[in-house]
Every structure is written in structure tokens, then in C-alpha cells.
Short mmCIF file of N, CA and C in Angstrom, two decimals:
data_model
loop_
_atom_site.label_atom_id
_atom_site.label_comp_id
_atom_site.label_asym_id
_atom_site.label_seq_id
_atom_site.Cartn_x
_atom_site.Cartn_y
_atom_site.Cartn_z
N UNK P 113 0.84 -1.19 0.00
CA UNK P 113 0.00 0.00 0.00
C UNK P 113 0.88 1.24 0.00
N UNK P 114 0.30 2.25 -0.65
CA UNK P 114 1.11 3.70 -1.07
C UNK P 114 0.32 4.82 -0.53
N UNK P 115 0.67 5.91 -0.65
CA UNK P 115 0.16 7.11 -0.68
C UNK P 115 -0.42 7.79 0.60
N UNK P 116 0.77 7.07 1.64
CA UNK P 116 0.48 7.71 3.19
C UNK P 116 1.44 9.02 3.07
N UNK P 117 1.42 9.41 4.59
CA UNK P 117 2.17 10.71 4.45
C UNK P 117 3.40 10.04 5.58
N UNK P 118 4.61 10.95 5.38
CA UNK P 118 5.69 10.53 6.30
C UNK P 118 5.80 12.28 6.56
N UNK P 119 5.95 12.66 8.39
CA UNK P 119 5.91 13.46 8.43
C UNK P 119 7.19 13.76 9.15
N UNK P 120 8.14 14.90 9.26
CA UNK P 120 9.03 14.71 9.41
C UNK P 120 9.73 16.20 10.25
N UNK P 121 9.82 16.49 11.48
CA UNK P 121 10.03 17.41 12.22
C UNK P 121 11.33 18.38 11.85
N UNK P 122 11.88 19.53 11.33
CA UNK P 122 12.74 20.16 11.13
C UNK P 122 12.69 21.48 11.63
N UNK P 123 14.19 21.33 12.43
CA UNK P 123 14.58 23.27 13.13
C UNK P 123 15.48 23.71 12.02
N UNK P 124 16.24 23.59 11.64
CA UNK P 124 17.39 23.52 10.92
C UNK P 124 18.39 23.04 11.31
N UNK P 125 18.87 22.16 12.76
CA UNK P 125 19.49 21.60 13.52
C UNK P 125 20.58 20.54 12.94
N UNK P 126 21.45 19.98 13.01
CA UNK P 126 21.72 18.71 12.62
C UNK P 126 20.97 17.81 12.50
N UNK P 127 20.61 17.54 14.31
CA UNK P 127 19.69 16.40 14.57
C UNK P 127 18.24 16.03 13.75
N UNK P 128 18.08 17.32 13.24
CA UNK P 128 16.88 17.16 12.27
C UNK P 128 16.79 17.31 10.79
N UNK P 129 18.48 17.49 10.45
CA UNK P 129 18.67 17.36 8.89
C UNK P 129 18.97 15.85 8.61
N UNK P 130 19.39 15.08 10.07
CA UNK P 130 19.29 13.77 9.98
C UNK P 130 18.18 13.54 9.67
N UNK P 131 17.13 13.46 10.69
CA UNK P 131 15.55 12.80 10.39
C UNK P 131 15.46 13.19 9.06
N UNK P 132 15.16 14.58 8.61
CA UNK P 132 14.63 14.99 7.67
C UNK P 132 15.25 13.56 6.21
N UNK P 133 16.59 13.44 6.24
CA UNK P 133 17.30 12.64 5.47
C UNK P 133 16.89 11.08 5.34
N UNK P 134 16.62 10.57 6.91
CA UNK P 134 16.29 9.30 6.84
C UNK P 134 14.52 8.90 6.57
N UNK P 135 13.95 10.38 6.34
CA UNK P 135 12.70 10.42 6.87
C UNK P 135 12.13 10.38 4.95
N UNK P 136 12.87 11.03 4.23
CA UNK P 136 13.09 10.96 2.61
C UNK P 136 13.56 9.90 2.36
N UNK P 137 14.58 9.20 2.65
CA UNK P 137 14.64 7.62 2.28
C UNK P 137 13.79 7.01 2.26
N UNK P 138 13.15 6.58 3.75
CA UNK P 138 11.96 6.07 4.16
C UNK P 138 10.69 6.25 3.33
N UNK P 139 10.44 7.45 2.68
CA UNK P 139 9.20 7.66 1.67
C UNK P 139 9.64 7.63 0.48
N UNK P 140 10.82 7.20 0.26
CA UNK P 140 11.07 6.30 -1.44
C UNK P 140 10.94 5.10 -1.13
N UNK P 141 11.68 4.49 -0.01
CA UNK P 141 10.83 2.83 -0.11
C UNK P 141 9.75 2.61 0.19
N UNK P 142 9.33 3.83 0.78
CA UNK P 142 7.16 3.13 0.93
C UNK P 142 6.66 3.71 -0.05
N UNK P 143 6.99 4.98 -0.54
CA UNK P 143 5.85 5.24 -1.91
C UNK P 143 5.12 6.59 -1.12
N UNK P 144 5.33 6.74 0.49
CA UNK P 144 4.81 7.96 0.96
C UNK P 144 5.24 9.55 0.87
N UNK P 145 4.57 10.09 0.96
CA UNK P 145 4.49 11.81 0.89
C UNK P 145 5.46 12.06 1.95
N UNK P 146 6.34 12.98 1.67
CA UNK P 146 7.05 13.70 3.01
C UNK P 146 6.75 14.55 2.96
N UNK P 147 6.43 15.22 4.42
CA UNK P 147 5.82 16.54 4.50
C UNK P 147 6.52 16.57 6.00
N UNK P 148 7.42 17.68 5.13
CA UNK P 148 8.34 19.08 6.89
C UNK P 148 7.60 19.95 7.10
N UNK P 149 7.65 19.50 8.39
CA UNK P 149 7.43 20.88 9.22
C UNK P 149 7.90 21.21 10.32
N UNK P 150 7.91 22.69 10.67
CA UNK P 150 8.74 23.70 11.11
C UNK P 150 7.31 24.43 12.24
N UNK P 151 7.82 24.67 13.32
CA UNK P 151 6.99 25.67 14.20
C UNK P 151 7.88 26.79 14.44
N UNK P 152 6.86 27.61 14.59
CA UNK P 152 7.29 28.84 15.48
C UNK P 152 6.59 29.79 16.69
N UNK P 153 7.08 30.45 17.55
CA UNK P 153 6.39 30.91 18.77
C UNK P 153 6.78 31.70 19.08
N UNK P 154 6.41 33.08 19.45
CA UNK P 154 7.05 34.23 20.29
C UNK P 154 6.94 33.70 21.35
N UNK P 155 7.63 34.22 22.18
CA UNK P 155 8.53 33.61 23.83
C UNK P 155 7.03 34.56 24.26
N UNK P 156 7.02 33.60 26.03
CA UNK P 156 5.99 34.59 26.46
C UNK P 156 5.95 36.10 26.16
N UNK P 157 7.46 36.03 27.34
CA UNK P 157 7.23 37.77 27.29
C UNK P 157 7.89 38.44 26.28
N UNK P 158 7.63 38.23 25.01
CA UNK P 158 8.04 39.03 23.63
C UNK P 158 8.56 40.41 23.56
N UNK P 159 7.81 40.75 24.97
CA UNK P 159 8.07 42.36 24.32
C UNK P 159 9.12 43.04 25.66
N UNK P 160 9.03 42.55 26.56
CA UNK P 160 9.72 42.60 27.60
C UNK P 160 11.36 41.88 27.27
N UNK P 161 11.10 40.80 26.89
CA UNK P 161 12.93 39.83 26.59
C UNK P 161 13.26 40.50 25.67
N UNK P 162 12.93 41.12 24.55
CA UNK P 162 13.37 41.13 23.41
C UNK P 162 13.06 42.95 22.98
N UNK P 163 13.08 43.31 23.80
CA UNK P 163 13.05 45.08 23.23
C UNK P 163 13.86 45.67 22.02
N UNK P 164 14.94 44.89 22.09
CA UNK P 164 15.47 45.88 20.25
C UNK P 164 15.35 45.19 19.02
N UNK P 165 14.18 43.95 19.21
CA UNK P 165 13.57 43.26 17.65
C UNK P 165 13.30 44.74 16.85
N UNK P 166 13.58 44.99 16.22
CA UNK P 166 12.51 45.41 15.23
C UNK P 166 11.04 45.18 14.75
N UNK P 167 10.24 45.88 14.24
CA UNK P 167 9.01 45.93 14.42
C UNK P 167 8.53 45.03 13.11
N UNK P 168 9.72 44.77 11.92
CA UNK P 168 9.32 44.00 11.17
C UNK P 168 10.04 42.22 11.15
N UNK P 169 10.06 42.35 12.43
CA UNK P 169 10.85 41.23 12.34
C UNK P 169 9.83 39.95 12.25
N UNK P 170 9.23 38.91 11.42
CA UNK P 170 8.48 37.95 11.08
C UNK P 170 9.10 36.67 11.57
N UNK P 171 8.70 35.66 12.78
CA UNK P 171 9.37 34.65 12.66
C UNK P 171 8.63 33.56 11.79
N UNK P 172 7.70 33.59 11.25
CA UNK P 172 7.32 33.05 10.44
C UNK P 172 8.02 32.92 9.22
N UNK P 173 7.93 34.03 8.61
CA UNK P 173 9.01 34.28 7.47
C UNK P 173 10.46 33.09 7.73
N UNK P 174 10.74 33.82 8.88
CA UNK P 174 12.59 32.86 9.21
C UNK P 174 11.57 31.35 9.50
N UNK P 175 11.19 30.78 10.06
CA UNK P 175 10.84 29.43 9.97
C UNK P 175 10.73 28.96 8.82
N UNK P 176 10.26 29.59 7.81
CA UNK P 176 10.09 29.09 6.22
C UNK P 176 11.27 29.18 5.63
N UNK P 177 11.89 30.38 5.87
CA UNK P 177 13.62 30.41 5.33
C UNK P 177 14.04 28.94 5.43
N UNK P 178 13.98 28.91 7.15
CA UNK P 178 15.25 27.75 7.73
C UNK P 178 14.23 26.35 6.78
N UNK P 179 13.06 25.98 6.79
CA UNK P 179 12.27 24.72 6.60
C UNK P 179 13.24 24.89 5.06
N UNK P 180 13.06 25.74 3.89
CA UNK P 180 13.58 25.69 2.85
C UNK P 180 15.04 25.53 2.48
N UNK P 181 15.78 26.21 3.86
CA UNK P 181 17.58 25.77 3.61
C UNK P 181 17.46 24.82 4.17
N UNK P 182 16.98 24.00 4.81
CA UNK P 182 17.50 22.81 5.30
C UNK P 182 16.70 21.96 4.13
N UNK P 183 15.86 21.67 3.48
CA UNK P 183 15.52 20.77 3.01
C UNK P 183 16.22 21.17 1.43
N UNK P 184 16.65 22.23 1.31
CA UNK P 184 18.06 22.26 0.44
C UNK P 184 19.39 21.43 0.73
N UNK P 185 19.26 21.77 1.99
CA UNK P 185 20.61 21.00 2.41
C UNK P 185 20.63 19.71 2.32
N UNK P 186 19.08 19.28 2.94
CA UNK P 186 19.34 17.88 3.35
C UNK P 186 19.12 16.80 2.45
N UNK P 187 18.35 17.54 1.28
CA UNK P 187 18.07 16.61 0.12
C UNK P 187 18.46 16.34 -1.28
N UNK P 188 18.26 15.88 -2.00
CA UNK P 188 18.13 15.97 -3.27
C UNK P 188 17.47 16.95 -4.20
N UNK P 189 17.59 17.89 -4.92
CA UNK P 189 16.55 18.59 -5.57
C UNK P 189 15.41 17.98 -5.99
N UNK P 190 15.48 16.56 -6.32
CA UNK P 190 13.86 15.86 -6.61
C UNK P 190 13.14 15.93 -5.48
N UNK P 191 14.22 15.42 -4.22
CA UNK P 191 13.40 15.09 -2.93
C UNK P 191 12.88 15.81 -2.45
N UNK P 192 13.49 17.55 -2.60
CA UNK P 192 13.41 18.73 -1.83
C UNK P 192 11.90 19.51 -2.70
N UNK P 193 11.96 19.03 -4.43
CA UNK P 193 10.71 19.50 -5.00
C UNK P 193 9.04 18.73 -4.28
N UNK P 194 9.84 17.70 -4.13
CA UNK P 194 8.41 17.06 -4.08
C UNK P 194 8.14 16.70 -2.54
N UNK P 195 8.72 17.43 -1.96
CA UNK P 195 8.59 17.57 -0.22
C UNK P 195 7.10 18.41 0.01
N UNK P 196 6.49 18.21 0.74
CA UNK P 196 5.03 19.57 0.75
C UNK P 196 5.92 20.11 2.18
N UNK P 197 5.89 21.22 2.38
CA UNK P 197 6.26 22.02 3.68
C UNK P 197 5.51 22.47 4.28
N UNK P 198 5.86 22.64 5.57
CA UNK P 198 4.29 23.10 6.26
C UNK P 198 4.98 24.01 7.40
N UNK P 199 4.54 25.27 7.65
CA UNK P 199 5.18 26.02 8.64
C UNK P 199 3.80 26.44 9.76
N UNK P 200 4.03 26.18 10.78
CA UNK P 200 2.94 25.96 11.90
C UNK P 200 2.94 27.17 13.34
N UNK P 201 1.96 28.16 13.30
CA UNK P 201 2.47 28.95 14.34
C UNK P 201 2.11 27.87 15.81
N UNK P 202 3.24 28.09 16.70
CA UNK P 202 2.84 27.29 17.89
C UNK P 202 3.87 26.40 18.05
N UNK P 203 3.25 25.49 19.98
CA UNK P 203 4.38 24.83 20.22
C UNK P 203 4.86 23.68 19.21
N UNK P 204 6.39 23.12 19.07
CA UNK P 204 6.90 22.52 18.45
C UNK P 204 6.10 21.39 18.30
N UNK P 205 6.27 20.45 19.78
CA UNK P 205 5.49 19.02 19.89
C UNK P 205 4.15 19.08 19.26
N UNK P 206 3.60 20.10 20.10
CA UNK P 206 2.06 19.82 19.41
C UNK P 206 1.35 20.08 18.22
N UNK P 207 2.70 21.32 17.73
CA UNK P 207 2.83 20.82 15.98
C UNK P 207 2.79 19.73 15.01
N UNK P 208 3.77 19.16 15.90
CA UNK P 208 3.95 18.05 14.96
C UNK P 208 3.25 16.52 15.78
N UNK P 209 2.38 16.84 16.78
CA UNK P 209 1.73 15.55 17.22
C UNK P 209 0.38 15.99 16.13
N UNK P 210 -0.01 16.98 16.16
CA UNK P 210 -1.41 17.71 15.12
C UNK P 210 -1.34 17.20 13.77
N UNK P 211 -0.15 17.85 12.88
CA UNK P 211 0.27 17.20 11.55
C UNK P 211 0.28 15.60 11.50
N UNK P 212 0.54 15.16 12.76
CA UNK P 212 1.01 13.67 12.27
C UNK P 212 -0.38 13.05 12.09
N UNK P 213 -1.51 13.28 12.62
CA UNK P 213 -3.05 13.01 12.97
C UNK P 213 -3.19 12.37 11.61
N UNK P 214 -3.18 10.90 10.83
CA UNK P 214 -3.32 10.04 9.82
C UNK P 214 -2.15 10.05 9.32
N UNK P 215 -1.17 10.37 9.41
CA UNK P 215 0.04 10.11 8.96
C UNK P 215 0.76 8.76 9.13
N UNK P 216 1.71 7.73 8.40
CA UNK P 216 2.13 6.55 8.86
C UNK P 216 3.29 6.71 9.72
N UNK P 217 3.85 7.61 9.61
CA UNK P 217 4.90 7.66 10.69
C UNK P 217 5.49 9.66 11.01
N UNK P 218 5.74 9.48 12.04
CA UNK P 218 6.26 11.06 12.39
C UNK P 218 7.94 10.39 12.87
N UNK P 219 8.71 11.36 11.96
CA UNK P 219 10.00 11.30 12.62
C UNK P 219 10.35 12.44 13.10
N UNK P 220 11.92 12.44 13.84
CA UNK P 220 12.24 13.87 14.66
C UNK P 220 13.96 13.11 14.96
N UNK P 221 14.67 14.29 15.24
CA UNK P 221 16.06 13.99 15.64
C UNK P 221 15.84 14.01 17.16
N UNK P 222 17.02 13.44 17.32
CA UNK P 222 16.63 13.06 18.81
C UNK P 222 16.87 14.59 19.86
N UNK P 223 17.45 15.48 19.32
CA UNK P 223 17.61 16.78 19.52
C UNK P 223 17.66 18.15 19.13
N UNK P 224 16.62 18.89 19.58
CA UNK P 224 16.94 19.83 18.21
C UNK P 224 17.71 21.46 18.71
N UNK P 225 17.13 22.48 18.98
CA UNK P 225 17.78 23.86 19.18
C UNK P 225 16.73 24.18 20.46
N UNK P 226 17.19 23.71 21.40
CA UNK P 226 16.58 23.96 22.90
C UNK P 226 17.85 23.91 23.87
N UNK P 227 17.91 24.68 25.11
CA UNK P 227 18.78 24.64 26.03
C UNK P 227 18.93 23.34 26.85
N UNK P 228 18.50 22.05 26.28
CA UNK P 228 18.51 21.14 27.28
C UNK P 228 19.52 19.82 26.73
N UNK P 229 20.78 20.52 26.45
CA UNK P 229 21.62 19.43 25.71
C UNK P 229 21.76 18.46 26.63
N UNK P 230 21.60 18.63 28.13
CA UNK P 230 22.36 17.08 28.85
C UNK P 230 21.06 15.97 28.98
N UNK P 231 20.20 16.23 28.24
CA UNK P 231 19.09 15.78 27.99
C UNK P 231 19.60 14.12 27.23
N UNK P 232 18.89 12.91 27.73
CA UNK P 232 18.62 12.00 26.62
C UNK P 232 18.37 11.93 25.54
N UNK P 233 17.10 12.50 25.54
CA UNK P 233 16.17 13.14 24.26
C UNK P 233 15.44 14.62 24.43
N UNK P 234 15.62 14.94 23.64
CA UNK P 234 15.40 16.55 23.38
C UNK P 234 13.93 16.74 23.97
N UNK P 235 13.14 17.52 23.95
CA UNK P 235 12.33 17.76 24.85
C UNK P 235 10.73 17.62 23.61
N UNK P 236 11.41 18.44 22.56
CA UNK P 236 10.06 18.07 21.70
C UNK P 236 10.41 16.17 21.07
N UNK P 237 11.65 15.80 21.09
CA UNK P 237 11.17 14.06 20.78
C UNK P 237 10.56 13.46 22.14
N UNK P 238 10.99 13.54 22.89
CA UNK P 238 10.25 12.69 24.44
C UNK P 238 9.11 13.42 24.12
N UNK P 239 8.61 14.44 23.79
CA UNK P 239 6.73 14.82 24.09
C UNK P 239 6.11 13.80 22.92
N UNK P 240 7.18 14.02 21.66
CA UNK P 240 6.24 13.12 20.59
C UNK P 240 5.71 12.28 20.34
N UNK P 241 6.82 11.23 21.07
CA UNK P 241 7.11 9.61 21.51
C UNK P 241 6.09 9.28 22.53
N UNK P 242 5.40 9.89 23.05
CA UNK P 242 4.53 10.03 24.24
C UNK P 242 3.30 10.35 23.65
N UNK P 243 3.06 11.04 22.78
CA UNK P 243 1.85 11.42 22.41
C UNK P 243 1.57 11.58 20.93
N UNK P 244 1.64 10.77 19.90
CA UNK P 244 1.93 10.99 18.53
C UNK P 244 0.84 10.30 18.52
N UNK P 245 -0.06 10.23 17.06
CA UNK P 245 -1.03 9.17 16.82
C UNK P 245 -0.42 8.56 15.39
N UNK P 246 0.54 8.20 15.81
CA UNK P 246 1.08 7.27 14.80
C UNK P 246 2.32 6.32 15.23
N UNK P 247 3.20 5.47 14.97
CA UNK P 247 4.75 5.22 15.16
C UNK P 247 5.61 6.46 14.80
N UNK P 248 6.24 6.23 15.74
CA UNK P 248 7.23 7.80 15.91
C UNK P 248 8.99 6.85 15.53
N UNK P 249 9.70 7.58 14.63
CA UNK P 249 10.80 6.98 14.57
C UNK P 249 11.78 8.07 15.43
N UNK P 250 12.42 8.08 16.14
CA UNK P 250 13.61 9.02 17.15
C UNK P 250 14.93 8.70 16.23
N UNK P 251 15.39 10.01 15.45
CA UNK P 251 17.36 9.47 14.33
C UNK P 251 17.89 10.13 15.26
N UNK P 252 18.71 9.13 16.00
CA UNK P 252 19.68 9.70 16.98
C UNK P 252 21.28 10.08 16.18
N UNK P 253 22.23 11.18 16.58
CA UNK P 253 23.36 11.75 16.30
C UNK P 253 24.34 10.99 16.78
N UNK P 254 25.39 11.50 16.18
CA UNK P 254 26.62 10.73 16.37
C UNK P 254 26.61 11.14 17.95
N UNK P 255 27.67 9.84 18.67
CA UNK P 255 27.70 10.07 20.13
C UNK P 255 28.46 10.80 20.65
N UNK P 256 27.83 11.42 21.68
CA UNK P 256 29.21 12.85 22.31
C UNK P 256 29.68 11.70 23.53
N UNK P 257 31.00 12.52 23.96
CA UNK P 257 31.41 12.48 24.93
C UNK P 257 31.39 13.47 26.05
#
């Protein structure tokens, strides 16, 4: 059977130019759709942390940048044409637990651009793995010391 979706979590991170990579393999041997996506969120206090943003500053815009250089980076130009992208205002996890809703599989690197490197697993893969409505694949990085 063909024509599921493989959905596939990207910051622009390493850890998620991996997934993104193994997550495009994976939908040439099943025949499924890859579809990245990217969240974004102003911090609570937006206007208080961050006083010398500029007034045109869009993180939407930069989430679509980064979703488009990385799936430059991480793919093939066939793979990268026929990718659907999806840029999502809101939290990361529940981005991509929402998108995955009929999807055959949601992948994610095991870490992405959060302050919690001494972490096992990054904070949006442990939420996913926990709450996805599908099989969740975790592409773990080369090992630190």
C-alpha cells in the first residue's frame, strides 16, 4: 500500500537534517508523501525579553527560510521539489503531534535547538514519543562524549 504521508520534524538543527534525510529515504521505499514541518512561537514575554527586535521582524518568514535551507541542504533537488512544507504557528510538539493526525509515521532527531543538551532526548522528541497518533521513529546523532 502507497500514498500515506511521512511526516518529518525540522529546526534547521543537525539532529533534524538527519531525520529529515532518513525520513526521505523512508518515503522512497514506501511510496509515501514527506511533509516538513517547522513551528514557530514568540517567547511569552516578547516584548519585555526582546526590546530591540525590530518591528518588522516575522518569525514566520525565518521558519520558512530555515524549513527551505535545510531541506536544500538535506536533500536531493527531486526530494526537496516534491517535499510539501508546512510552517505551523505554535508549540513545536504539538505541531507536529497535530500534523502527524493520519500520517504513517512522524519522525524527529533526537535533539533539536533547545537549552537542554544534557538531555537524553530533546524535549520536543520525548513529548512526541509520548503522544503521537502514529509510530514515531527518534534518528539519533553521532555520540558525544
Amino acid at each position: 500500500m502507497t500514498g500515506g504521508r511521512i511526516v518529518v520534524g525540522v529546526d534547521g538543527s543537525e539532529p533534524s537534517l538527519k531525520a529529515l534525510k532518513w525520513a526521505a529515504g523512508q518515503a522512497a521505499l514506501t511510496g509515501d508523501e514527506l511533509h516538513a514541518v517547522i513551528s514557530w512561537e514568540y517567547p511569552a514575554s516578547w516584548a519585555t525579553l526582546m526590546p530591540g527586535v525590530p518591528l518588522e521582524f516575522d518569525p514566520e518568514r525565518l521558519a520558512r527560510q530555515i524549513l527551505d535551507q535545510s531541506l536544500e541542504q538535506a536533500l536531493t533537488p527531486e526530494q526537496a521539489a516534491a517535499a510539501t512544507r508546512t510552517v505551523v504557528g505554535g508549540n513545536a510538539a504539538q505541531a507536529l503531534v497535530d500534523q502527524a493526525k493520519g500520517a504513517e509515521l512522524l519522525v524527529v532527531g533526537d535533539r533539536g535547538y533547545s537549552g537542554f543538551k544534557a538531555a537524553v532526548l530533546g524535549s520536543v522528541s520525548s513529548n512526541v514519543t509520548q503522544h503521537a497518533p502514529c509510530p514515531v521513529v527518534v534518528v539519533r546523532g553521532e555520540p558525544t562524549e
